[in-house]
């Protein structure tokens, strides 16, 4: 799959999930939507891994900018909140409902829950690191933050793949209508759990990690235009760190763009070269 921009983009280093083939059974529809949701998380992870290494810390005072540090930390924190919200809905609504569907074997939903536990501690550690250094940017070090990410990201990525495959396995086991009822309940629960505060972090992160051009075009996430406008002109501008959203791989309408911070780094380097040429 070609990158949508000349610079490295958020489809690497972790590969995006290909959407599964669709048929009339709702299990394949659920798997498709789960794939699209999981790709949001993969793009966010990649955006952090690609851009954060170019942020100077306080040991290089000539290029250090604490706003850059705080912005990437706020963006990372929003990403972690988005993942946590997603898994909370799964564990409290989706999985219990699916487990009760006739034809679903006992223990069928245990593996994804166990996988959640496998990377939970790493997610919590990274969230604590973000909180700590939002208040103390001078102490932030990318090497330490990357160590935390590298410790849990492979388990997270495996889970994102396995969970889609688990949904596809439901097709021969149970009735389509029963699976669809569970999915509708999940969507309702996710919407009901959406707090106004999400306008300031979860929604900007999720929308800014979408790609509506992916695989020829899509309408995911199915956010109404009024919500996108509310995020763009209210929440994203009035949150604690409005600069955080330059780390998003897309705009809030799901249109891929150059990774803004990489572009900023390139422009700074070009300006430095031009300045040196003018003074030589």
Short mmCIF file of C-alpha atoms in Angstrom, two decimals:
data_model
loop_
_atom_site.label_atom_id
_atom_site.label_comp_id
_atom_site.label_asym_id
_atom_site.label_seq_id
_atom_site.Cartn_x
_atom_site.Cartn_y
_atom_site.Cartn_z
CA UNK A 1 0.00 0.00 0.00
CA UNK A 2 1.49 3.34 -1.07
CA UNK A 3 2.02 6.00 1.57
CA UNK A 4 -0.32 8.98 1.07
CA UNK A 5 2.54 11.47 1.59
CA UNK A 6 6.20 11.77 0.44
CA UNK A 7 7.48 11.74 4.02
CA UNK A 8 7.23 8.62 6.20
CA UNK A 9 3.62 8.23 7.26
CA UNK A 10 1.64 6.44 9.95
CA UNK A 11 1.31 3.21 7.99
CA UNK A 12 4.72 2.20 9.39
CA UNK A 13 6.58 0.78 11.28
CA UNK A 14 3.58 -1.28 12.39
CA UNK A 15 1.55 -2.39 9.38
CA UNK A 16 -2.11 -1.46 9.11
CA UNK A 17 -4.65 -4.27 9.11
CA UNK A 18 -6.28 -5.14 5.80
CA UNK A 19 -10.06 -5.16 6.01
CA UNK A 20 -11.58 -8.65 5.85
CA UNK A 21 -13.85 -9.79 2.99
CA UNK A 22 -17.52 -8.95 3.50
CA UNK A 23 -20.59 -11.12 3.11
CA UNK A 24 -24.15 -11.12 4.44
CA UNK A 25 -23.24 -12.39 7.91
CA UNK A 26 -22.96 -9.63 10.49
CA UNK A 27 -19.78 -11.18 11.93
CA UNK A 28 -17.90 -9.97 8.87
CA UNK A 29 -19.39 -6.49 9.23
CA UNK A 30 -18.32 -6.40 12.88
CA UNK A 31 -14.84 -7.59 11.91
CA UNK A 32 -14.62 -4.84 9.29
CA UNK A 33 -15.54 -2.12 11.77
CA UNK A 34 -13.20 -3.57 14.39
CA UNK A 35 -10.39 -3.51 11.82
CA UNK A 36 -11.05 0.14 11.08
CA UNK A 37 -11.06 1.00 14.78
CA UNK A 38 -7.85 -0.91 15.38
CA UNK A 39 -6.15 0.89 12.51
CA UNK A 40 -6.77 4.14 14.37
CA UNK A 41 -4.66 2.80 17.22
CA UNK A 42 -1.93 1.59 14.87
CA UNK A 43 -1.71 4.98 13.14
CA UNK A 44 -1.50 6.75 16.50
CA UNK A 45 1.26 4.43 17.69
CA UNK A 46 3.19 4.90 14.44
CA UNK A 47 2.75 8.68 14.59
CA UNK A 48 4.39 8.71 18.02
CA UNK A 49 7.21 6.37 17.00
CA UNK A 50 8.00 8.38 13.84
CA UNK A 51 7.84 11.88 15.30
CA UNK A 52 8.91 11.73 18.93
CA UNK A 53 12.55 10.77 18.16
CA UNK A 54 12.96 14.17 16.47
CA UNK A 55 11.94 16.09 19.60
CA UNK A 56 14.90 17.57 21.47
CA UNK A 57 15.04 17.15 25.23
CA UNK A 58 16.55 19.44 27.84
CA UNK A 59 20.04 17.97 27.34
CA UNK A 60 20.19 19.80 23.98
CA UNK A 61 19.22 23.35 25.01
CA UNK A 62 19.93 24.86 21.58
CA UNK A 63 16.94 23.05 20.04
CA UNK A 64 14.92 22.09 23.13
CA UNK A 65 11.34 23.35 23.18
CA UNK A 66 9.25 22.22 26.17
CA UNK A 67 6.06 22.82 24.17
CA UNK A 68 7.09 20.09 21.73
CA UNK A 69 7.56 17.69 24.64
CA UNK A 70 4.27 18.55 26.29
CA UNK A 71 2.38 18.33 23.00
CA UNK A 72 3.61 14.80 22.19
CA UNK A 73 2.87 13.73 25.75
CA UNK A 74 -0.67 15.10 25.58
CA UNK A 75 -1.19 13.39 22.22
CA UNK A 76 0.12 10.10 23.63
CA UNK A 77 -2.10 10.43 26.68
CA UNK A 78 -5.14 11.00 24.45
CA UNK A 79 -4.24 7.90 22.43
CA UNK A 80 -4.01 5.81 25.61
CA UNK A 81 -7.39 7.11 26.80
CA UNK A 82 -8.89 6.16 23.42
CA UNK A 83 -7.55 2.60 23.71
CA UNK A 84 -8.76 2.32 27.30
CA UNK A 85 -12.26 3.51 26.36
CA UNK A 86 -12.42 0.96 23.53
CA UNK A 87 -11.38 -1.96 25.71
CA UNK A 88 -13.63 -0.93 28.58
CA UNK A 89 -16.67 -1.12 26.30
CA UNK A 90 -15.52 -4.49 24.98
CA UNK A 91 -15.08 -6.02 28.41
CA UNK A 92 -18.25 -4.62 29.95
CA UNK A 93 -20.63 -4.92 26.98
CA UNK A 94 -19.36 -6.62 23.81
CA UNK A 95 -17.77 -9.75 25.20
CA UNK A 96 -20.43 -10.58 27.84
CA UNK A 97 -23.19 -10.22 25.23
CA UNK A 98 -21.36 -12.31 22.63
CA UNK A 99 -20.61 -15.01 25.21
CA UNK A 100 -24.36 -15.42 25.77
CA UNK A 101 -25.18 -15.89 22.07
CA UNK A 102 -26.32 -19.46 21.27
CA UNK A 103 -23.56 -21.34 19.50
CA UNK A 104 -20.62 -19.45 21.03
CA UNK A 105 -18.47 -22.01 22.89
CA UNK A 106 -17.64 -21.55 26.54
CA UNK A 107 -14.40 -19.62 26.94
CA UNK A 108 -14.45 -18.34 23.36
CA UNK A 109 -14.11 -14.73 24.55
CA UNK A 110 -11.44 -15.45 27.16
CA UNK A 111 -8.36 -14.96 24.91
CA UNK A 112 -8.97 -11.30 24.00
CA UNK A 113 -9.62 -10.42 27.65
CA UNK A 114 -6.40 -12.18 28.65
CA UNK A 115 -4.59 -10.26 25.93
CA UNK A 116 -5.90 -7.00 27.38
CA UNK A 117 -4.22 -7.97 30.64
CA UNK A 118 -0.99 -8.67 28.76
CA UNK A 119 -0.41 -5.04 27.78
CA UNK A 120 -2.47 -3.28 30.46
CA UNK A 121 0.47 -2.61 32.79
CA UNK A 122 2.51 -1.11 29.96
CA UNK A 123 -0.34 1.21 29.00
CA UNK A 124 -0.68 2.33 32.63
CA UNK A 125 3.08 2.91 32.91
CA UNK A 126 3.10 5.03 29.78
CA UNK A 127 0.11 7.04 30.95
CA UNK A 128 1.88 7.71 34.25
CA UNK A 129 5.00 8.76 32.37
CA UNK A 130 2.97 11.21 30.28
CA UNK A 131 1.29 12.67 33.36
CA UNK A 132 4.60 13.05 35.17
CA UNK A 133 6.39 14.85 32.36
CA UNK A 134 3.51 17.04 31.30
CA UNK A 135 4.33 18.67 34.63
CA UNK A 136 8.10 18.25 34.21
CA UNK A 137 9.04 18.52 30.54
CA UNK A 138 12.72 18.99 31.42
CA UNK A 139 12.86 15.41 32.69
CA UNK A 140 11.40 13.85 29.55
CA UNK A 141 13.62 11.51 27.56
CA UNK A 142 12.52 9.78 24.37
CA UNK A 143 14.69 6.75 25.10
CA UNK A 144 12.77 6.07 28.30
CA UNK A 145 9.40 6.66 26.69
CA UNK A 146 10.33 4.37 23.79
CA UNK A 147 11.42 1.67 26.22
CA UNK A 148 7.93 1.65 27.73
CA UNK A 149 6.23 1.58 24.31
CA UNK A 150 8.47 -1.17 22.97
CA UNK A 151 7.69 -3.32 26.01
CA UNK A 152 3.95 -3.53 25.32
CA UNK A 153 3.35 -2.48 21.70
CA UNK A 154 4.07 -5.92 20.13
CA UNK A 155 1.48 -7.53 22.43
CA UNK A 156 -1.01 -4.78 21.59
CA UNK A 157 -0.47 -5.22 17.85
CA UNK A 158 -0.92 -8.99 18.06
CA UNK A 159 -4.13 -8.46 19.98
CA UNK A 160 -5.49 -6.04 17.38
CA UNK A 161 -5.03 -8.70 14.71
CA UNK A 162 -6.29 -11.64 16.79
CA UNK A 163 -9.47 -9.89 17.87
CA UNK A 164 -10.56 -9.34 14.27
CA UNK A 165 -9.92 -13.01 13.49
CA UNK A 166 -11.95 -13.99 16.56
CA UNK A 167 -14.95 -12.06 15.25
CA UNK A 168 -14.68 -13.75 11.85
CA UNK A 169 -14.79 -17.16 13.55
CA UNK A 170 -18.28 -16.34 14.81
CA UNK A 171 -19.77 -16.68 11.32
CA UNK A 172 -20.21 -20.48 11.28
CA UNK A 173 -21.06 -20.65 14.97
CA UNK A 174 -24.11 -18.48 15.44
CA UNK A 175 -26.93 -16.56 13.80
CA UNK A 176 -26.14 -13.29 12.09
CA UNK A 177 -29.01 -11.44 13.78
CA UNK A 178 -27.78 -12.38 17.25
CA UNK A 179 -24.28 -11.08 16.55
CA UNK A 180 -25.70 -7.88 15.11
CA UNK A 181 -27.78 -7.25 18.23
CA UNK A 182 -24.60 -7.46 20.30
CA UNK A 183 -22.81 -5.06 17.98
CA UNK A 184 -25.63 -2.53 18.09
CA UNK A 185 -25.58 -2.68 21.87
CA UNK A 186 -21.83 -2.08 21.77
CA UNK A 187 -22.20 0.99 19.58
CA UNK A 188 -24.92 2.35 21.84
CA UNK A 189 -22.80 1.77 24.95
CA UNK A 190 -19.80 3.46 23.35
CA UNK A 191 -21.93 6.47 22.46
CA UNK A 192 -23.53 6.64 25.91
CA UNK A 193 -20.09 6.46 27.51
CA UNK A 194 -18.86 9.35 25.41
CA UNK A 195 -18.36 12.19 27.87
CA UNK A 196 -18.20 15.88 26.99
CA UNK A 197 -14.57 15.86 28.15
CA UNK A 198 -13.75 13.51 25.25
CA UNK A 199 -14.03 16.54 22.96
CA UNK A 200 -10.68 17.64 24.39
CA UNK A 201 -8.64 14.47 23.88
CA UNK A 202 -10.29 11.17 22.83
CA UNK A 203 -12.30 12.53 19.89
CA UNK A 204 -9.51 14.68 18.38
CA UNK A 205 -7.10 11.77 18.64
CA UNK A 206 -9.52 9.26 17.11
CA UNK A 207 -10.66 11.51 14.27
CA UNK A 208 -7.10 12.64 13.58
CA UNK A 209 -5.95 9.01 13.27
CA UNK A 210 -8.62 8.03 10.75
CA UNK A 211 -8.11 7.74 7.01
CA UNK A 212 -11.24 7.96 4.90
CA UNK A 213 -9.21 7.23 1.77
CA UNK A 214 -8.05 3.86 3.14
CA UNK A 215 -8.55 0.96 0.71
CA UNK A 216 -10.40 3.09 -1.80
CA UNK A 217 -12.54 5.07 0.63
CA UNK A 218 -14.70 4.52 3.70
CA UNK A 219 -16.91 6.36 6.17
CA UNK A 220 -15.18 5.31 9.37
CA UNK A 221 -15.54 6.47 12.04
CA UNK A 222 -19.24 7.15 11.48
CA UNK A 223 -19.05 10.50 13.26
CA UNK A 224 -21.73 13.05 12.40
CA UNK A 225 -20.48 16.29 10.87
CA UNK A 226 -21.65 18.26 13.91
CA UNK A 227 -19.28 16.26 16.12
CA UNK A 228 -16.34 16.85 13.79
CA UNK A 229 -17.07 20.58 13.73
CA UNK A 230 -17.32 20.57 17.54
CA UNK A 231 -13.93 18.89 17.79
CA UNK A 232 -12.24 21.11 15.20
CA UNK A 233 -13.58 24.47 16.34
CA UNK A 234 -14.08 23.85 20.05
CA UNK A 235 -12.47 20.86 21.75
CA UNK A 236 -9.20 20.74 19.82
CA UNK A 237 -8.65 24.48 20.25
CA UNK A 238 -9.64 24.71 23.90
CA UNK A 239 -7.91 21.66 25.31
CA UNK A 240 -4.85 21.88 27.54
CA UNK A 241 -2.43 21.42 24.61
CA UNK A 242 -3.90 22.52 21.24
CA UNK A 243 -0.51 21.90 19.63
CA UNK A 244 -0.85 18.18 20.33
CA UNK A 245 -2.97 17.62 17.24
CA UNK A 246 -0.11 18.47 14.85
CA UNK A 247 1.08 14.95 15.67
CA UNK A 248 -2.10 13.46 14.14
CA UNK A 249 -1.52 11.69 10.80
CA UNK A 250 -4.75 13.10 9.32
CA UNK A 251 -6.96 16.12 9.76
CA UNK A 252 -10.19 15.72 11.73
CA UNK A 253 -12.06 14.86 8.52
CA UNK A 254 -9.93 11.77 7.94
CA UNK A 255 -7.78 13.25 5.18
CA UNK A 256 -4.16 12.00 5.39
CA UNK A 257 -1.50 14.66 5.54
CA UNK A 258 2.24 14.92 6.02
CA UNK A 259 3.25 14.24 9.59
CA UNK A 260 3.34 17.89 10.60
CA UNK A 261 6.17 17.66 13.08
CA UNK A 262 8.40 15.88 10.56
CA UNK A 263 7.64 18.71 8.14
CA UNK A 264 8.52 21.25 10.84
CA UNK A 265 11.84 19.46 11.46
CA UNK A 266 12.60 19.44 7.72
CA UNK A 267 11.78 23.15 7.43
CA UNK A 268 13.99 23.99 10.42
CA UNK A 269 16.89 22.08 8.88
CA UNK A 270 16.39 23.78 5.51
CA UNK A 271 16.29 27.19 7.19
CA UNK A 272 19.50 26.39 9.09
CA UNK A 273 21.28 25.35 5.89
CA UNK A 274 20.09 28.51 4.13
CA UNK A 275 21.28 30.66 7.04
CA UNK A 276 24.70 28.98 7.02
CA UNK A 277 24.93 29.52 3.25
CA UNK A 278 24.10 33.20 3.62
CA UNK A 279 26.80 33.77 6.23
CA UNK A 280 29.56 31.77 4.50
#
